[in-house]
Amino acid sequence: MVLIAPSILSADFSRLGEAVRLAETAGADLIHVDIMDGHFVPNLTLGPQLVAAIRRETRLPIDVHLMVENPRAFVPLFHEAGADWISLHVEATAHLHKDLTLIRSLGRKAGVALNPATPLETLSEALDVIDYVLIMSVNPGWGGQSFIPSCRAKISKLRDWIRAAGRVIPIEVDGGIKLDNAEDVIRDGCEIVVAGSAVFDAPDPAAAIRALKDIARKLS
Ligand code: DX5
Ligand code: ZN
């Protein structure tokens, strides 16, 4: 089953509780939370206190996307805040295997995120400790950017590669996914659809989530 993960980066930050409850009621599967440190990416967003506050508003799994340098230092903080899935960028750590193992040792799902220009081969020696791969389809930093078309081939290449390796590792795709290209990325191999502006900039965010769920259901 393909999962829908609304990204609250595009929600109204003065009403995050409401946004999270709306997403849950509309049928979202995960809440995607973007953590930016002003170093790994040039923007600053949320921290563990906010994740803890969101935790109190929803029973859905919280999918924390760490766009930070030295991610290992932050993993325990987000674990304590109630994150269920934690992804870190391969470009941000020299110790990928060790950091993923740390996330798993805390009982959380360990994800690896790749920027658009980062080759899939960077994952090859860590497959045994990866629970999901997050393919960035925009350069991280902001919501509302346009999908980079070359990422489609990267998604299908990863899907084929995972299958050939005999593994079950879901692929999450993040950036520029709208109602009109969600079907394409799902057909390419995406099993977790992140959507920020497509949901929270829509006139009716709940209807946008339901429409994404319908696409996911049709293709699952
Ligand atoms: C971008 C973030 C994304 C962002 C996606 O750096 O990682 O999760 O919220 O937003 P949209 O769907 O608007 O591209
Ligand atoms: Zn993200």
PDB file of C-alpha atoms and ligand atoms in Angstrom:
ATOM      1  CA  MET A   1       0.000   0.000   0.000  1.00  0.00           C
ATOM      2  CA  VAL A   2       1.370   3.414  -1.000  1.00  0.00           C
ATOM      3  CA  LEU A   3       1.446   5.827   1.963  1.00  0.00           C
ATOM      4  CA  ILE A   4       0.656   9.544   1.927  1.00  0.00           C
ATOM      5  CA  ALA A   5       2.803  11.793   4.126  1.00  0.00           C
ATOM      6  CA  PRO A   6       1.704  15.443   4.234  1.00  0.00           C
ATOM      7  CA  SER A   7       4.620  17.768   5.025  1.00  0.00           C
ATOM      8  CA  ILE A   8       3.666  20.375   7.604  1.00  0.00           C
ATOM      9  CA  LEU A   9       6.387  22.706   6.297  1.00  0.00           C
ATOM     10  CA  SER A  10       3.709  24.300   4.124  1.00  0.00           C
ATOM     11  CA  ALA A  11       1.082  24.433   6.886  1.00  0.00           C
ATOM     12  CA  ASP A  12       0.238  27.570   8.875  1.00  0.00           C
ATOM     13  CA  PHE A  13       2.816  27.427  11.696  1.00  0.00           C
ATOM     14  CA  SER A  14       0.502  29.335  14.013  1.00  0.00           C
ATOM     15  CA  ARG A  15      -2.049  26.476  13.698  1.00  0.00           C
ATOM     16  CA  LEU A  16       0.049  23.331  13.463  1.00  0.00           C
ATOM     17  CA  GLY A  17      -2.139  21.285  15.806  1.00  0.00           C
ATOM     18  CA  GLU A  18      -5.117  21.951  13.586  1.00  0.00           C
ATOM     19  CA  ALA A  19      -3.128  21.013  10.457  1.00  0.00           C
ATOM     20  CA  VAL A  20      -2.034  17.704  11.949  1.00  0.00           C
ATOM     21  CA  ARG A  21      -5.544  16.812  13.107  1.00  0.00           C
ATOM     22  CA  LEU A  22      -6.936  17.694   9.695  1.00  0.00           C
ATOM     23  CA  ALA A  23      -4.344  15.462   8.006  1.00  0.00           C
ATOM     24  CA  GLU A  24      -5.192  12.543  10.285  1.00  0.00           C
ATOM     25  CA  THR A  25      -8.945  12.915   9.778  1.00  0.00           C
ATOM     26  CA  ALA A  26      -8.498  13.130   6.001  1.00  0.00           C
ATOM     27  CA  GLY A  27      -6.666   9.796   5.940  1.00  0.00           C
ATOM     28  CA  ALA A  28      -2.957  10.665   5.926  1.00  0.00           C
ATOM     29  CA  ASP A  29      -0.659   7.778   6.846  1.00  0.00           C
ATOM     30  CA  LEU A  30       2.305   9.721   8.268  1.00  0.00           C
ATOM     31  CA  ILE A  31       3.094  13.292   9.287  1.00  0.00           C
ATOM     32  CA  HIS A  32       6.280  14.460   7.556  1.00  0.00           C
ATOM     33  CA  VAL A  33       8.282  16.990   9.597  1.00  0.00           C
ATOM     34  CA  ASP A  34      11.204  18.839   7.998  1.00  0.00           C
ATOM     35  CA  ILE A  35      14.071  19.742  10.313  1.00  0.00           C
ATOM     36  CA  MET A  36      16.542  22.288   8.870  1.00  0.00           C
ATOM     37  CA  ASP A  37      19.577  23.652  10.678  1.00  0.00           C
ATOM     38  CA  GLY A  38      20.722  26.645   8.600  1.00  0.00           C
ATOM     39  CA  HIS A  39      23.985  24.790   7.773  1.00  0.00           C
ATOM     40  CA  PHE A  40      23.187  21.666   5.791  1.00  0.00           C
ATOM     41  CA  VAL A  41      20.441  23.682   4.107  1.00  0.00           C
ATOM     42  CA  PRO A  42      20.167  27.466   4.166  1.00  0.00           C
ATOM     43  CA  ASN A  43      16.870  27.544   6.069  1.00  0.00           C
ATOM     44  CA  LEU A  44      15.827  27.059   9.695  1.00  0.00           C
ATOM     45  CA  THR A  45      12.626  25.318  10.705  1.00  0.00           C
ATOM     46  CA  LEU A  46      11.560  23.199  13.640  1.00  0.00           C
ATOM     47  CA  GLY A  47      13.122  21.425  16.601  1.00  0.00           C
ATOM     48  CA  PRO A  48      12.367  18.566  18.973  1.00  0.00           C
ATOM     49  CA  GLN A  49      10.008  20.629  21.165  1.00  0.00           C
ATOM     50  CA  LEU A  50       7.737  21.120  18.196  1.00  0.00           C
ATOM     51  CA  VAL A  51       7.838  17.434  17.341  1.00  0.00           C
ATOM     52  CA  ALA A  52       6.848  16.676  20.952  1.00  0.00           C
ATOM     53  CA  ALA A  53       3.935  19.106  20.624  1.00  0.00           C
ATOM     54  CA  ILE A  54       2.805  17.459  17.383  1.00  0.00           C
ATOM     55  CA  ARG A  55       3.122  14.071  19.073  1.00  0.00           C
ATOM     56  CA  ARG A  56       0.410  15.135  21.512  1.00  0.00           C
ATOM     57  CA  GLU A  57      -1.953  16.021  18.643  1.00  0.00           C
ATOM     58  CA  THR A  58      -1.925  12.817  16.597  1.00  0.00           C
ATOM     59  CA  ARG A  59      -1.638   9.072  16.759  1.00  0.00           C
ATOM     60  CA  LEU A  60      -0.121   8.925  13.261  1.00  0.00           C
ATOM     61  CA  PRO A  61       3.549   7.996  12.949  1.00  0.00           C
ATOM     62  CA  ILE A  62       5.776  11.094  12.786  1.00  0.00           C
ATOM     63  CA  ASP A  63       8.293  10.988   9.944  1.00  0.00           C
ATOM     64  CA  VAL A  64      11.197  13.283  10.832  1.00  0.00           C
ATOM     65  CA  HIS A  65      13.390  14.340   7.897  1.00  0.00           C
ATOM     66  CA  LEU A  66      16.673  15.628   9.300  1.00  0.00           C
ATOM     67  CA  MET A  67      18.314  18.158   6.974  1.00  0.00           C
ATOM     68  CA  VAL A  68      21.079  18.871   9.466  1.00  0.00           C
ATOM     69  CA  GLU A  69      24.817  18.499   9.786  1.00  0.00           C
ATOM     70  CA  ASN A  70      26.017  15.990  12.381  1.00  0.00           C
ATOM     71  CA  PRO A  71      22.605  14.237  12.444  1.00  0.00           C
ATOM     72  CA  ARG A  72      23.792  11.690  15.004  1.00  0.00           C
ATOM     73  CA  ALA A  73      23.773  14.384  17.700  1.00  0.00           C
ATOM     74  CA  PHE A  74      20.070  15.059  17.104  1.00  0.00           C
ATOM     75  CA  VAL A  75      18.767  11.492  16.823  1.00  0.00           C
ATOM     76  CA  PRO A  76      18.245  10.964  20.595  1.00  0.00           C
ATOM     77  CA  LEU A  77      16.418  14.303  20.897  1.00  0.00           C
ATOM     78  CA  PHE A  78      13.930  13.440  18.167  1.00  0.00           C
ATOM     79  CA  HIS A  79      13.543   9.931  19.492  1.00  0.00           C
ATOM     80  CA  GLU A  80      12.604  11.347  22.915  1.00  0.00           C
ATOM     81  CA  ALA A  81      10.246  13.829  21.240  1.00  0.00           C
ATOM     82  CA  GLY A  82       8.284  10.918  19.774  1.00  0.00           C
ATOM     83  CA  ALA A  83       9.496  10.619  16.170  1.00  0.00           C
ATOM     84  CA  ASP A  84       8.699   7.172  14.725  1.00  0.00           C
ATOM     85  CA  TRP A  85      10.629   7.380  11.478  1.00  0.00           C
ATOM     86  CA  ILE A  86      13.931   9.290  11.326  1.00  0.00           C
ATOM     87  CA  SER A  87      15.826   9.945   8.108  1.00  0.00           C
ATOM     88  CA  LEU A  88      19.215  11.596   7.792  1.00  0.00           C
ATOM     89  CA  HIS A  89      21.112  12.726   4.732  1.00  0.00           C
ATOM     90  CA  VAL A  90      23.943  10.582   3.427  1.00  0.00           C
ATOM     91  CA  GLU A  91      25.747  13.818   2.492  1.00  0.00           C
ATOM     92  CA  ALA A  92      25.683  14.953   6.134  1.00  0.00           C
ATOM     93  CA  THR A  93      27.433  12.038   7.808  1.00  0.00           C
ATOM     94  CA  ALA A  94      30.739  10.227   7.501  1.00  0.00           C
ATOM     95  CA  HIS A  95      29.322   7.334   9.524  1.00  0.00           C
ATOM     96  CA  LEU A  96      26.133   6.281   7.776  1.00  0.00           C
ATOM     97  CA  HIS A  97      26.097   2.690   9.012  1.00  0.00           C
ATOM     98  CA  LYS A  98      26.749   3.713  12.600  1.00  0.00           C
ATOM     99  CA  ASP A  99      24.091   6.444  12.596  1.00  0.00           C
ATOM    100  CA  LEU A 100      21.409   4.198  11.070  1.00  0.00           C
ATOM    101  CA  THR A 101      22.262   1.517  13.597  1.00  0.00           C
ATOM    102  CA  LEU A 102      21.760   4.089  16.363  1.00  0.00           C
ATOM    103  CA  ILE A 103      18.262   4.956  15.079  1.00  0.00           C
ATOM    104  CA  ARG A 104      17.348   1.275  14.915  1.00  0.00           C
ATOM    105  CA  SER A 105      18.737   0.607  18.385  1.00  0.00           C
ATOM    106  CA  LEU A 106      16.211   3.180  19.681  1.00  0.00           C
ATOM    107  CA  GLY A 107      13.386   1.189  18.069  1.00  0.00           C
ATOM    108  CA  ARG A 108      12.742   3.746  15.295  1.00  0.00           C
ATOM    109  CA  LYS A 109      12.700   3.262  11.529  1.00  0.00           C
ATOM    110  CA  ALA A 110      15.992   4.361   9.997  1.00  0.00           C
ATOM    111  CA  GLY A 111      15.888   6.221   6.690  1.00  0.00           C
ATOM    112  CA  VAL A 112      18.536   7.612   4.379  1.00  0.00           C
ATOM    113  CA  ALA A 113      17.841  10.743   2.332  1.00  0.00           C
ATOM    114  CA  LEU A 114      19.666  11.564  -0.907  1.00  0.00           C
ATOM    115  CA  ASN A 115      19.900  14.968  -2.558  1.00  0.00           C
ATOM    116  CA  PRO A 116      19.058  15.049  -6.271  1.00  0.00           C
ATOM    117  CA  ALA A 117      22.710  14.937  -7.392  1.00  0.00           C
ATOM    118  CA  THR A 118      23.812  12.231  -4.943  1.00  0.00           C
ATOM    119  CA  PRO A 119      24.327   8.813  -6.563  1.00  0.00           C
ATOM    120  CA  LEU A 120      22.435   5.756  -5.338  1.00  0.00           C
ATOM    121  CA  GLU A 121      25.742   3.921  -5.010  1.00  0.00           C
ATOM    122  CA  THR A 122      26.393   5.789  -1.723  1.00  0.00           C
ATOM    123  CA  LEU A 123      23.855   3.388  -0.168  1.00  0.00           C
ATOM    124  CA  SER A 124      25.307   0.124  -1.365  1.00  0.00           C
ATOM    125  CA  GLU A 125      27.270  -0.845   1.761  1.00  0.00           C
ATOM    126  CA  ALA A 126      24.502   0.117   4.189  1.00  0.00           C
ATOM    127  CA  LEU A 127      21.504  -1.767   2.753  1.00  0.00           C
ATOM    128  CA  ASP A 128      21.342  -4.095   5.733  1.00  0.00           C
ATOM    129  CA  VAL A 129      20.558  -1.224   8.140  1.00  0.00           C
ATOM    130  CA  ILE A 130      18.224   0.885   5.960  1.00  0.00           C
ATOM    131  CA  ASP A 131      14.463   0.751   6.640  1.00  0.00           C
ATOM    132  CA  TYR A 132      13.537   3.252   3.880  1.00  0.00           C
ATOM    133  CA  VAL A 133      15.206   5.532   1.340  1.00  0.00           C
ATOM    134  CA  LEU A 134      14.086   9.134   0.852  1.00  0.00           C
ATOM    135  CA  ILE A 135      14.763  10.400  -2.655  1.00  0.00           C
ATOM    136  CA  MET A 136      14.782  14.198  -2.788  1.00  0.00           C
ATOM    137  CA  SER A 137      13.137  15.420  -5.959  1.00  0.00           C
ATOM    138  CA  VAL A 138      13.971  19.065  -5.229  1.00  0.00           C
ATOM    139  CA  ASN A 139      17.081  20.541  -3.640  1.00  0.00           C
ATOM    140  CA  PRO A 140      16.143  20.631   0.043  1.00  0.00           C
ATOM    141  CA  GLY A 141      15.467  23.865   1.871  1.00  0.00           C
ATOM    142  CA  TRP A 142      11.982  25.045   0.973  1.00  0.00           C
ATOM    143  CA  GLY A 143       8.528  23.787   0.160  1.00  0.00           C
ATOM    144  CA  GLY A 144       6.792  24.706  -3.050  1.00  0.00           C
ATOM    145  CA  GLN A 145       9.663  24.036  -5.487  1.00  0.00           C
ATOM    146  CA  SER A 146       9.302  22.298  -8.854  1.00  0.00           C
ATOM    147  CA  PHE A 147       9.889  18.567  -9.234  1.00  0.00           C
ATOM    148  CA  ILE A 148      13.243  17.798 -10.918  1.00  0.00           C
ATOM    149  CA  PRO A 149      12.345  15.473 -13.835  1.00  0.00           C
ATOM    150  CA  SER A 150      15.625  13.470 -13.809  1.00  0.00           C
ATOM    151  CA  CYS A 151      14.655  12.118 -10.367  1.00  0.00           C
ATOM    152  CA  ARG A 152      12.072   9.834 -11.990  1.00  0.00           C
ATOM    153  CA  ALA A 153      14.763   7.629 -13.514  1.00  0.00           C
ATOM    154  CA  LYS A 154      16.573   7.582 -10.179  1.00  0.00           C
ATOM    155  CA  ILE A 155      13.453   6.277  -8.411  1.00  0.00           C
ATOM    156  CA  SER A 156      12.952   3.421 -10.875  1.00  0.00           C
ATOM    157  CA  LYS A 157      16.652   2.573 -10.841  1.00  0.00           C
ATOM    158  CA  LEU A 158      16.539   2.326  -7.042  1.00  0.00           C
ATOM    159  CA  ARG A 159      13.372   0.195  -7.152  1.00  0.00           C
ATOM    160  CA  ASP A 160      15.029  -2.230  -9.596  1.00  0.00           C
ATOM    161  CA  TRP A 161      18.222  -2.283  -7.582  1.00  0.00           C
ATOM    162  CA  ILE A 162      16.394  -3.046  -4.295  1.00  0.00           C
ATOM    163  CA  ARG A 163      14.423  -5.833  -6.009  1.00  0.00           C
ATOM    164  CA  ALA A 164      17.561  -7.327  -7.516  1.00  0.00           C
ATOM    165  CA  ALA A 165      19.197  -7.301  -4.095  1.00  0.00           C
ATOM    166  CA  GLY A 166      16.187  -9.250  -2.739  1.00  0.00           C
ATOM    167  CA  ARG A 167      15.397  -6.548  -0.193  1.00  0.00           C
ATOM    168  CA  VAL A 168      12.176  -4.892   0.927  1.00  0.00           C
ATOM    169  CA  ILE A 169      13.062  -1.220   1.389  1.00  0.00           C
ATOM    170  CA  PRO A 170      10.283   1.309   0.691  1.00  0.00           C
ATOM    171  CA  ILE A 171      11.134   4.411  -1.325  1.00  0.00           C
ATOM    172  CA  GLU A 172       9.893   7.795  -0.116  1.00  0.00           C
ATOM    173  CA  VAL A 173       9.892  10.683  -2.587  1.00  0.00           C
ATOM    174  CA  ASP A 174       9.951  14.267  -1.357  1.00  0.00           C
ATOM    175  CA  GLY A 175       9.646  17.531  -3.243  1.00  0.00           C
ATOM    176  CA  GLY A 176       7.392  18.949  -5.919  1.00  0.00           C
ATOM    177  CA  ILE A 177       4.798  16.165  -5.830  1.00  0.00           C
ATOM    178  CA  LYS A 178       1.349  17.396  -6.853  1.00  0.00           C
ATOM    179  CA  LEU A 179      -1.904  15.730  -7.813  1.00  0.00           C
ATOM    180  CA  ASP A 180      -0.812  15.728 -11.453  1.00  0.00           C
ATOM    181  CA  ASN A 181       2.524  13.902 -11.022  1.00  0.00           C
ATOM    182  CA  ALA A 182       1.853  11.638  -8.017  1.00  0.00           C
ATOM    183  CA  GLU A 183       0.776   8.801 -10.302  1.00  0.00           C
ATOM    184  CA  ASP A 184       4.048   9.028 -12.263  1.00  0.00           C
ATOM    185  CA  VAL A 185       6.281   8.751  -9.200  1.00  0.00           C
ATOM    186  CA  ILE A 186       4.207   5.891  -7.773  1.00  0.00           C
ATOM    187  CA  ARG A 187       4.538   4.018 -11.057  1.00  0.00           C
ATOM    188  CA  ASP A 188       8.296   4.662 -10.906  1.00  0.00           C
ATOM    189  CA  GLY A 189       8.463   2.937  -7.514  1.00  0.00           C
ATOM    190  CA  CYS A 190       7.579   5.524  -4.859  1.00  0.00           C
ATOM    191  CA  GLU A 191       5.762   3.922  -1.920  1.00  0.00           C
ATOM    192  CA  ILE A 192       5.661   6.931   0.401  1.00  0.00           C
ATOM    193  CA  VAL A 193       4.481  10.182  -1.174  1.00  0.00           C
ATOM    194  CA  VAL A 194       5.482  13.393   0.624  1.00  0.00           C
ATOM    195  CA  ALA A 195       3.339  16.392  -0.292  1.00  0.00           C
ATOM    196  CA  GLY A 196       3.635  19.815   1.311  1.00  0.00           C
ATOM    197  CA  SER A 197       2.365  22.673  -0.834  1.00  0.00           C
ATOM    198  CA  ALA A 198       0.075  20.343  -2.808  1.00  0.00           C
ATOM    199  CA  VAL A 199      -1.818  19.778   0.448  1.00  0.00           C
ATOM    200  CA  PHE A 200      -1.489  22.868   2.598  1.00  0.00           C
ATOM    201  CA  ASP A 201      -1.551  25.497  -0.163  1.00  0.00           C
ATOM    202  CA  ALA A 202      -4.659  23.871  -1.632  1.00  0.00           C
ATOM    203  CA  PRO A 203      -7.985  25.617  -1.002  1.00  0.00           C
ATOM    204  CA  ASP A 204      -9.199  22.419   0.693  1.00  0.00           C
ATOM    205  CA  PRO A 205      -6.228  20.528   2.232  1.00  0.00           C
ATOM    206  CA  ALA A 206      -8.386  17.593   3.364  1.00  0.00           C
ATOM    207  CA  ALA A 207      -9.710  17.144  -0.183  1.00  0.00           C
ATOM    208  CA  ALA A 208      -6.118  17.207  -1.499  1.00  0.00           C
ATOM    209  CA  ILE A 209      -5.126  14.427   0.928  1.00  0.00           C
ATOM    210  CA  ARG A 210      -8.166  12.379  -0.062  1.00  0.00           C
ATOM    211  CA  ALA A 211      -7.311  12.851  -3.749  1.00  0.00           C
ATOM    212  CA  LEU A 212      -3.731  11.665  -3.144  1.00  0.00           C
ATOM    213  CA  LYS A 213      -5.064   8.674  -1.194  1.00  0.00           C
ATOM    214  CA  ASP A 214      -7.376   7.815  -4.096  1.00  0.00           C
ATOM    215  CA  ILE A 215      -4.420   7.829  -6.510  1.00  0.00           C
ATOM    216  CA  ALA A 216      -2.409   5.693  -4.079  1.00  0.00           C
ATOM    217  CA  ARG A 217      -5.261   3.221  -3.611  1.00  0.00           C
ATOM    218  CA  LYS A 218      -5.816   2.885  -7.345  1.00  0.00           C
ATOM    219  CA  LEU A 219      -2.142   2.007  -7.900  1.00  0.00           C
ATOM    220  CA  SER A 220      -1.466  -0.111  -4.791  1.00  0.00           C
TER     221      SER A 220
HETATM  222  C1  DX5 B   1      12.019  20.298   1.202  1.00  0.00           C
HETATM  223  C2  DX5 B   1      11.338  19.398   2.208  1.00  0.00           C
HETATM  224  C3  DX5 B   1      10.047  18.870   1.750  1.00  0.00           C
HETATM  225  C4  DX5 B   1       8.998  19.927   1.482  1.00  0.00           C
HETATM  226  C5  DX5 B   1       8.174  19.429   0.335  1.00  0.00           C
HETATM  227  O1  DX5 B   1      13.319  20.564   1.577  1.00  0.00           O
HETATM  228  O2  DX5 B   1      12.162  18.286   2.532  1.00  0.00           O
HETATM  229  O3  DX5 B   1       9.522  17.893   2.635  1.00  0.00           O
HETATM  230  O4  DX5 B   1       8.157  20.207   2.567  1.00  0.00           O
HETATM  231  O5  DX5 B   1       7.316  20.445  -0.047  1.00  0.00           O
HETATM  232  P1  DX5 B   1       6.598  20.402  -1.475  1.00  0.00           P
HETATM  233  O6  DX5 B   1       5.730  19.193  -1.503  1.00  0.00           O
HETATM  234  O7  DX5 B   1       5.828  21.688  -1.488  1.00  0.00           O
HETATM  235  O8  DX5 B   1       7.682  20.366  -2.521  1.00  0.00           O
HETATM  236 ZN    ZN B   2      11.117  16.596   3.695  1.00  0.00          ZN
END
